[in-house]
XYZ file of C-alpha atoms in Angstrom:
572
model
C 2.646 -9.608 -93.402
C 6.078 -10.437 -94.902
C 6.829 -6.713 -95.319
C 6.018 -6.127 -91.641
C 8.358 -8.974 -90.669
C 11.140 -7.620 -92.896
C 10.721 -4.105 -91.391
C 10.860 -5.526 -87.869
C 14.124 -7.404 -88.593
C 15.598 -4.247 -90.158
C 14.779 -2.064 -87.151
C 16.167 -4.722 -84.796
C 19.408 -4.976 -86.765
C 19.862 -1.206 -86.817
C 19.262 -1.026 -83.044
C 21.816 -3.761 -82.346
C 24.342 -2.069 -84.670
C 24.104 1.326 -82.986
C 24.173 -0.290 -79.540
C 27.417 -2.031 -80.422
C 28.876 1.178 -81.848
C 27.828 3.139 -78.757
C 29.259 0.484 -76.470
C 32.535 0.416 -78.368
C 32.822 4.177 -78.205
C 32.057 4.235 -74.491
C 34.517 1.464 -73.691
C 37.787 3.148 -72.762
C 36.575 6.563 -73.878
C 37.878 9.501 -71.841
C 35.742 10.656 -68.989
C 35.048 14.379 -69.194
C 35.531 15.872 -65.715
C 33.610 19.077 -65.043
C 33.509 18.902 -61.251
C 31.234 15.894 -60.814
C 33.132 13.100 -59.059
C 30.740 10.316 -60.091
C 32.500 8.329 -62.856
C 30.430 5.786 -64.841
C 31.918 2.282 -64.974
C 31.900 2.156 -68.774
C 34.978 4.417 -68.749
C 37.033 1.775 -66.880
C 39.370 -0.772 -68.461
C 40.870 -3.762 -66.654
C 44.156 -5.619 -67.032
C 44.601 -8.903 -65.166
C 47.586 -11.128 -64.547
C 50.020 -8.388 -63.510
C 50.955 -7.486 -59.961
C 52.027 -4.203 -58.424
C 55.544 -4.512 -59.854
C 54.338 -4.125 -63.438
C 56.169 -1.233 -65.180
C 54.260 1.498 -66.952
C 55.489 0.365 -70.355
C 53.919 -3.055 -69.824
C 50.663 -1.479 -68.728
C 50.519 0.667 -71.863
C 50.972 -2.393 -74.070
C 48.554 -4.554 -72.099
C 45.409 -6.189 -73.459
C 42.791 -4.212 -71.562
C 39.247 -5.550 -71.146
C 35.906 -4.012 -70.408
C 35.119 -6.435 -67.567
C 36.938 -8.581 -65.019
C 37.496 -11.990 -66.627
C 38.750 -13.981 -63.617
C 36.990 -13.544 -60.262
C 40.191 -14.635 -58.522
C 41.857 -11.465 -59.792
C 40.376 -9.631 -56.814
C 42.808 -11.653 -54.697
C 45.719 -11.830 -57.149
C 45.354 -8.196 -58.203
C 44.515 -6.300 -61.375
C 45.006 -2.859 -62.864
C 42.266 -0.325 -63.598
C 42.784 2.326 -66.296
C 40.834 5.546 -66.499
C 41.352 8.244 -69.122
C 39.974 11.597 -68.033
C 39.714 14.942 -69.804
C 39.854 17.833 -67.355
C 37.264 20.393 -68.407
C 37.122 22.022 -64.971
C 38.931 25.172 -63.861
C 41.175 23.258 -61.459
C 44.574 21.725 -62.189
C 45.381 20.502 -58.685
C 43.026 17.523 -58.449
C 42.846 14.420 -56.311
C 42.079 10.797 -57.106
C 40.572 8.247 -54.783
C 40.089 4.707 -56.043
C 38.126 2.694 -53.505
C 40.217 2.223 -50.381
C 41.939 -1.131 -50.490
C 44.691 -2.223 -48.159
C 47.402 -1.857 -50.801
C 47.835 0.522 -53.695
C 50.082 1.468 -56.602
C 49.209 4.346 -58.946
C 50.485 6.068 -62.119
C 49.189 9.300 -63.656
C 50.259 10.118 -67.224
C 49.626 13.370 -69.133
C 51.470 16.037 -71.134
C 53.387 17.160 -68.048
C 54.958 13.753 -67.574
C 54.461 10.748 -65.349
C 53.481 10.819 -61.682
C 54.404 7.537 -60.037
C 53.285 6.772 -56.507
C 55.125 4.107 -54.544
C 53.451 0.839 -53.698
C 52.056 0.803 -50.155
C 50.189 -1.748 -48.070
C 48.882 -1.880 -44.531
C 50.805 -4.978 -43.543
C 54.308 -3.475 -43.673
C 56.183 -0.250 -42.990
C 55.473 1.172 -46.431
C 52.186 2.646 -45.181
C 51.710 5.827 -43.234
C 48.621 7.965 -43.144
C 50.220 10.994 -44.794
C 52.769 10.627 -47.580
C 54.153 12.747 -50.389
C 51.166 14.083 -52.317
C 49.037 11.488 -50.568
C 46.683 11.281 -47.611
C 45.766 7.711 -46.818
C 44.684 6.427 -50.287
C 43.849 9.840 -51.693
C 46.400 10.919 -54.325
C 47.254 14.399 -55.498
C 47.443 14.480 -59.300
C 48.211 17.432 -61.532
C 45.814 17.352 -64.510
C 46.228 20.043 -67.171
C 43.017 21.758 -68.196
C 41.427 20.553 -71.454
C 43.910 17.682 -71.653
C 43.605 13.956 -71.112
C 45.219 12.338 -68.082
C 45.429 8.547 -67.939
C 45.403 6.952 -64.483
C 46.584 3.397 -63.815
C 45.469 2.119 -60.411
C 46.464 -1.245 -58.964
C 43.639 -2.944 -57.062
C 43.978 -5.971 -54.789
C 42.538 -7.374 -51.579
C 44.958 -9.874 -50.121
C 43.598 -11.394 -47.946
C 40.108 -10.958 -49.315
C 37.630 -8.645 -47.655
C 34.269 -10.388 -47.853
C 32.226 -7.186 -48.317
C 34.656 -4.785 -50.021
C 36.739 -6.969 -52.323
C 34.638 -6.399 -55.465
C 33.911 -2.707 -54.915
C 36.427 -1.563 -57.499
C 33.874 0.564 -59.327
C 33.992 3.448 -56.866
C 36.505 5.812 -58.435
C 36.181 9.465 -57.422
C 37.935 12.636 -58.580
C 37.710 15.953 -56.814
C 39.846 18.969 -56.050
C 42.813 18.160 -53.858
C 41.634 20.653 -51.241
C 38.277 18.884 -50.989
C 39.910 15.467 -50.659
C 42.246 16.768 -47.945
C 39.297 18.258 -46.089
C 37.419 14.955 -46.332
C 40.446 13.036 -45.016
C 40.989 15.287 -42.017
C 37.262 15.446 -41.358
C 37.304 11.651 -41.270
C 40.124 11.727 -38.695
C 38.418 14.351 -36.537
C 35.127 12.481 -36.759
C 36.714 9.269 -35.548
C 38.619 11.026 -32.755
C 35.382 12.679 -31.646
C 33.478 9.381 -31.682
C 36.269 7.585 -29.816
C 36.412 10.317 -27.176
C 32.632 10.306 -26.645
C 32.451 6.493 -26.443
C 35.407 6.249 -24.052
C 33.972 9.015 -21.863
C 30.588 7.300 -21.730
C 32.274 3.977 -20.956
C 34.343 5.433 -18.079
C 31.302 7.275 -16.729
C 29.198 4.111 -16.901
C 31.798 1.875 -15.252
C 32.244 4.481 -12.486
C 28.496 4.527 -11.902
C 28.478 0.728 -11.709
C 31.302 0.719 -9.124
C 29.399 3.223 -6.980
C 25.840 1.898 -7.353
C 26.443 -1.812 -8.083
C 23.476 -1.532 -10.442
C 23.543 -4.332 -13.017
C 22.052 -1.942 -15.590
C 25.268 0.073 -15.504
C 27.296 -3.129 -15.880
C 25.541 -4.089 -19.099
C 25.690 -0.507 -20.350
C 29.445 -0.533 -19.683
C 29.773 -3.846 -21.525
C 27.776 -2.394 -24.441
C 29.963 0.723 -24.619
C 33.139 -1.366 -24.416
C 31.874 -3.532 -27.286
C 31.057 -0.388 -29.275
C 34.593 0.930 -28.711
C 36.017 -2.376 -29.955
C 33.649 -2.275 -32.921
C 34.691 1.303 -33.753
C 38.360 0.303 -33.672
C 37.592 -2.703 -35.874
C 35.767 -0.550 -38.408
C 38.555 2.058 -38.415
C 41.207 -0.214 -39.854
C 41.324 1.911 -43.025
C 42.342 4.940 -40.974
C 44.478 3.299 -38.307
C 46.375 1.152 -40.799
C 45.658 -2.466 -39.919
C 43.707 -5.359 -41.368
C 40.913 -6.431 -39.073
C 39.725 -10.026 -38.927
C 36.127 -10.131 -40.291
C 35.235 -13.073 -38.042
C 36.297 -11.058 -35.006
C 34.009 -8.301 -36.263
C 31.019 -10.648 -36.345
C 31.992 -11.879 -32.884
C 31.984 -8.301 -31.583
C 28.540 -7.705 -33.110
C 27.120 -10.656 -31.142
C 28.714 -9.280 -27.964
C 26.957 -5.964 -28.642
C 23.627 -7.724 -29.157
C 24.031 -9.763 -25.932
C 24.747 -6.607 -23.935
C 21.702 -4.869 -25.462
C 19.430 -7.819 -24.664
C 20.675 -8.121 -21.082
C 20.416 -4.387 -20.463
C 16.787 -4.169 -21.574
C 15.981 -7.391 -19.731
C 17.173 -5.847 -16.449
C 15.877 -2.362 -17.126
C 12.359 -3.498 -18.022
C 12.317 -6.187 -15.282
C 11.446 -9.005 -17.691
C 11.451 -12.031 -15.418
C 8.375 -13.909 -16.592
C 9.092 -17.546 -17.326
C 8.262 -17.509 -21.053
C 10.132 -14.282 -21.827
C 13.120 -15.422 -19.768
C 13.273 -18.693 -21.669
C 13.148 -16.866 -25.010
C 15.839 -14.414 -23.968
C 18.038 -17.185 -22.569
C 17.668 -19.125 -25.826
C 18.650 -16.045 -27.820
C 21.691 -15.427 -25.610
C 22.749 -19.075 -26.027
C 22.385 -18.616 -29.807
C 24.705 -15.606 -29.718
C 27.197 -17.463 -27.521
C 27.254 -20.252 -30.113
C 27.754 -17.643 -32.842
C 30.635 -16.140 -30.855
C 32.218 -19.568 -30.471
C 31.698 -20.280 -34.185
C 33.368 -17.071 -35.340
C 36.104 -17.402 -32.731
C 37.069 -20.796 -34.119
C 36.866 -19.513 -37.687
C 38.965 -16.450 -36.848
C 42.071 -18.648 -37.004
C 41.493 -18.977 -40.772
C 42.588 -15.360 -41.203
C 44.535 -14.398 -43.279
C 45.684 -17.463 -45.238
C 42.631 -19.739 -45.108
C 40.741 -20.508 -48.295
C 37.845 -18.346 -47.131
C 40.193 -15.351 -47.506
C 42.059 -16.517 -50.604
C 39.642 -18.374 -52.897
C 36.674 -16.525 -54.395
C 35.769 -19.459 -56.626
C 35.206 -21.773 -53.691
C 33.803 -19.050 -51.411
C 32.171 -16.380 -53.613
C 31.141 -13.013 -52.220
C 27.807 -13.303 -50.424
C 25.193 -10.669 -49.566
C 26.213 -8.675 -46.486
C 29.520 -10.532 -46.564
C 28.214 -13.469 -44.518
C 25.143 -14.481 -46.534
C 21.435 -14.225 -45.865
C 21.220 -17.267 -43.567
C 23.921 -16.136 -41.142
C 22.659 -12.569 -41.335
C 19.096 -13.596 -40.477
C 20.241 -15.978 -37.756
C 22.457 -13.408 -36.069
C 20.371 -10.261 -36.323
C 16.686 -10.896 -37.095
C 15.665 -12.586 -33.778
C 17.342 -9.796 -31.826
C 15.647 -7.129 -33.943
C 12.251 -8.749 -33.308
C 13.007 -8.817 -29.582
C 13.996 -5.131 -29.711
C 10.606 -4.333 -31.246
C 9.030 -6.100 -28.273
C 11.228 -4.051 -25.909
C 10.118 -0.887 -27.715
C 6.459 -1.879 -27.297
C 6.924 -2.482 -23.558
C 8.836 0.774 -23.173
C 6.029 2.651 -24.913
C 3.511 0.980 -22.623
C 5.503 1.935 -19.507
C 5.966 5.470 -20.821
C 2.215 5.860 -21.300
C 1.732 4.747 -17.696
C 3.980 7.569 -16.462
C 7.485 6.055 -16.502
C 9.653 8.881 -17.898
C 12.728 6.652 -18.078
C 10.933 4.435 -20.597
C 10.601 7.483 -22.858
C 14.393 7.702 -23.140
C 14.503 3.993 -23.936
C 12.040 4.510 -26.811
C 14.303 7.283 -28.062
C 17.359 5.001 -27.787
C 15.617 2.241 -29.736
C 14.430 4.663 -32.426
C 17.821 6.309 -33.015
C 19.486 3.331 -34.815
C 16.549 3.102 -37.226
C 16.815 6.824 -38.033
C 20.618 6.649 -38.215
C 20.912 3.680 -40.551
C 17.924 4.857 -42.573
C 19.382 8.320 -43.170
C 22.804 6.863 -44.035
C 21.239 4.375 -46.473
C 19.237 7.119 -48.210
C 22.215 9.466 -48.612
C 24.565 6.687 -49.741
C 22.015 5.386 -52.242
C 21.394 8.882 -53.654
C 25.138 9.484 -53.889
C 25.799 6.215 -55.696
C 22.987 6.928 -58.168
C 24.400 10.362 -58.948
C 21.705 12.524 -57.342
C 24.260 13.649 -54.755
C 28.031 13.883 -54.937
C 30.076 10.985 -53.591
C 31.656 13.369 -51.095
C 28.246 13.518 -49.368
C 28.897 10.010 -48.056
C 31.927 11.094 -46.023
C 30.797 14.672 -45.395
C 27.163 14.042 -44.435
C 26.054 10.399 -44.295
C 28.765 8.971 -42.045
C 29.020 11.981 -39.649
C 25.225 12.211 -39.362
C 24.798 8.491 -38.815
C 27.631 8.367 -36.297
C 26.320 11.386 -34.401
C 22.872 9.854 -34.176
C 24.320 6.551 -32.984
C 26.271 8.376 -30.265
C 22.927 9.638 -28.960
C 21.827 6.039 -28.349
C 24.080 5.289 -25.303
C 23.521 8.861 -24.126
C 19.759 8.259 -24.142
C 20.251 4.968 -22.293
C 22.385 6.737 -19.686
C 19.683 9.399 -19.302
C 17.119 6.625 -18.805
C 19.214 5.183 -15.972
C 19.635 8.631 -14.409
C 15.885 9.191 -14.667
C 15.256 5.789 -13.072
C 17.604 6.678 -10.183
C 15.926 10.071 -9.817
C 12.491 8.428 -9.756
C 13.753 5.969 -7.138
C 15.089 8.827 -5.001
C 11.864 10.800 -5.374
C 9.828 7.745 -4.434
C 12.102 7.079 -1.457
C 11.807 10.699 -0.312
C 8.019 10.545 -0.679
C 7.885 7.336 1.352
C 10.244 8.826 3.939
C 8.111 11.924 4.262
C 5.017 9.750 4.595
C 6.709 7.671 7.292
C 7.881 10.809 9.100
C 4.365 12.235 9.000
C 2.929 8.962 10.271
C 5.579 8.826 13.004
C 4.902 12.430 14.000
C 1.193 11.670 14.261
C 1.887 8.614 16.399
C 4.280 10.581 18.617
C 1.704 13.327 18.955
C -1.002 10.816 19.858
C 1.322 9.079 22.313
C 2.292 12.400 23.830
C -1.367 13.261 24.369
C -1.934 9.866 26.004
C 1.090 10.383 28.218
C -0.063 13.846 29.129
C -3.449 12.467 30.071
C -1.825 9.705 32.137
C 0.562 12.207 33.693
C -2.305 14.512 34.596
C -4.172 11.591 36.132
C -1.111 10.502 38.107
C -0.427 14.083 39.154
C -4.009 14.446 40.377
C -3.651 11.194 42.301
C -0.381 12.322 43.824
C -1.967 15.629 44.785
C -4.700 13.672 46.562
C -2.034 11.534 48.211
C -0.268 14.693 49.339
C -3.473 15.944 50.942
C -3.878 12.604 52.724
C -0.227 12.654 53.856
C -0.609 16.204 55.154
C -3.767 15.202 57.015
C -2.001 12.473 59.048
C 0.760 14.809 60.187
C -0.259 16.333 63.531
C -0.385 20.065 64.040
C 1.688 21.068 67.045
C 0.543 23.547 69.704
C 3.766 24.499 71.582
C 1.978 25.520 74.805
C 0.205 22.169 74.973
C 3.536 20.423 75.252
C 5.157 22.917 77.613
C 7.048 24.979 75.061
C 6.878 28.730 74.974
C 8.123 28.768 71.410
C 8.523 26.008 68.808
C 9.174 26.279 65.089
C 8.965 23.297 62.765
C 9.002 22.923 58.961
C 7.931 19.967 56.807
C 8.618 20.238 53.068
C 8.794 17.084 50.948
C 11.154 17.146 47.937
C 8.333 16.033 45.656
C 4.617 16.510 45.979
C 4.666 13.679 48.488
C 7.718 12.423 50.278
C 9.180 9.954 52.750
C 9.983 12.385 55.555
C 7.476 12.733 58.370
C 7.161 13.584 62.034
C 4.911 12.040 64.691
C 3.949 13.485 68.016
C 1.876 11.852 70.747
C 1.235 12.686 74.411
C 0.251 10.125 77.078
C -0.170 11.253 80.645
C 2.920 13.352 81.435
C 5.117 11.925 78.714
C 5.369 13.077 75.124
C 7.087 11.196 72.314
C 8.405 13.025 69.216
C 9.504 10.965 66.267
C 11.272 12.458 63.231
C 11.744 9.873 60.479
C 13.172 9.512 56.961
C 11.595 6.577 55.128
C 13.323 4.817 52.272
C 12.435 6.156 48.828
C 11.017 9.369 47.596
C 7.730 10.323 46.168
C 4.911 7.796 46.342
C 6.909 4.839 47.864
C 8.197 7.124 50.609
C 4.716 8.519 51.209
C 3.284 5.002 51.665
C 6.052 4.243 54.167
C 5.117 7.354 56.128
C 1.500 6.189 56.288
C 2.476 2.679 57.424
C 4.987 3.984 59.948
C 2.586 6.583 61.342
C -0.130 3.953 61.729
C 2.250 1.602 63.562
C 3.365 4.395 65.888
C -0.296 5.148 66.720
C -0.706 1.481 67.614
C 2.392 1.520 69.820
C 1.179 4.624 71.638
C -2.125 2.923 72.438
C -0.399 -0.143 73.935
C 2.573 1.208 75.832
C 3.679 4.295 77.660
C 5.816 6.801 75.883
C 8.584 7.208 78.368
C 10.958 4.640 76.809
C 12.278 5.605 73.334
C 14.208 2.357 72.931
C 11.065 0.329 73.493
C 9.230 2.473 70.947
C 11.939 1.783 68.353
C 11.954 -1.937 69.084
C 8.215 -2.160 68.752
C 8.340 -0.123 65.508
C 10.949 -2.443 64.041
C 9.050 -5.554 65.053
C 5.710 -4.351 63.738
C 7.244 -3.201 60.409
C 8.719 -6.698 59.946
C 5.340 -8.239 60.605
C 3.701 -5.809 58.216
C 6.088 -6.715 55.395
C 6.035 -10.398 56.390
C 9.785 -10.581 56.848
C 11.477 -13.569 58.495
C 14.753 -13.504 60.357
C 17.644 -12.793 57.989
C 15.446 -11.477 55.199
C 16.460 -8.228 53.540
C 14.190 -5.566 52.169
C 14.373 -2.170 50.557
C 11.637 -0.864 52.827
C 12.622 0.832 56.047
C 13.283 4.146 57.699
C 15.787 6.077 59.748
C 14.244 7.854 62.666
C 14.954 9.572 65.927
C 12.710 9.274 69.005
C 12.642 11.870 71.724
C 10.585 11.263 74.903
C 10.140 14.080 77.413
C 7.753 15.202 80.150
C 6.626 18.509 81.343
């Protein structure tokens, strides 16, 4: 048993010894570059307590450590040393230490010293393209099969709450590849800006024309995305963005998304409205909170003191992260469920909404996978800028495009429904007009038949004249009413030797005139039976008097009924 214990202690001691030897050899040992840009952290050395003005001679004599000793050095600054043996076939290489907002760099090898001037975003020392430099990518000549030592100054002042401690990302590649990555980054951002601005202008134009609140919230969303893109592009554009303003913009984006889906899906039930209103109030409080805290930038302790405010997960910590994003994400899942339900019921616009809600998941998922594989060495680090970011950004651009297509589909469905209803109304109106026309035709035929009967009656009361009976050798007369029946008539009566001929024009045409002819003819028959026909004036007086009695007119009364007539009395 004692031998077993002794053997165990011996093996343990040997393991610890070789681990220490291996660690000592790895610490500060040259990194052998063969074309793989992933550099393990054990090849880094750190020197704290010196700022960007430290001369190279001081750096060479410095007491370099394997790890950062003082967390506050991320704010005060420290130097990183990397020794690299170039075993590739390229001499013209490029170095990119993780993009900070200020940088100073030396490269030392057998060909001499390459010193790059100190630059920082906050003053005029920075421009995107410098001598042998593009942004924070440096062109370094590294002789083949020789060791080149790189001294890189690293500092975040003020602190960046998510990037300040990411000093371990140190990549080396050919200068041509680094230049291509830099210009691809510029073109990618220009493309994204152009697409977002175009979509924003198109959306705001649609809102002005249609006054549709969906377009208003889409415009607000796109505007927030443009502001967010500018905020996230500080590394390229050359400015330090306030992290609190960034969180504020994120809440604005989430409010616009919530309001858009609330209007688009017509969510006006009391419970859902109360939940959505509570969530919007939460985001408004978050906006107010970050707005007030934004005045801490850049000299507040939150941006200067890592001991008091250490780096937290996601930069803001789990609590703030959950509070700001998780309730909205849960609500978006509910929106996706409703959209799927509407899509199954035949709403094509809801299909685009499902697509829009799915895109961010695919985008962030694909970016996370590629970035994780690149950081673990399965893919090159250049895949992050060449594939992950362009792919994720392109997918995210499809999100507002899908939303815009959903609105266009909703408008098209509304137009189609309106046209269908209009056609239905036109058909119904045509049927009613056709039915009414048939009724009118029937009524017209009935009236026409009645008028034809009235015409026969009117013709029957008009006497036929035999010229010889009245002492004429020849007599021609014509009676033609303007309509089927009319108000013109003649009356002829003989009494003893006298004959009275009356030609009259009654007021009105058609049926009213025809009735007047009947009344007048009847009254004239009565006059002829009571008086002789030798006095035309007496005939007219009697006609006037009897018409007044017939229409029950008093003295001074006016009426539209009457006639103009001529009376001719003659004897053989």
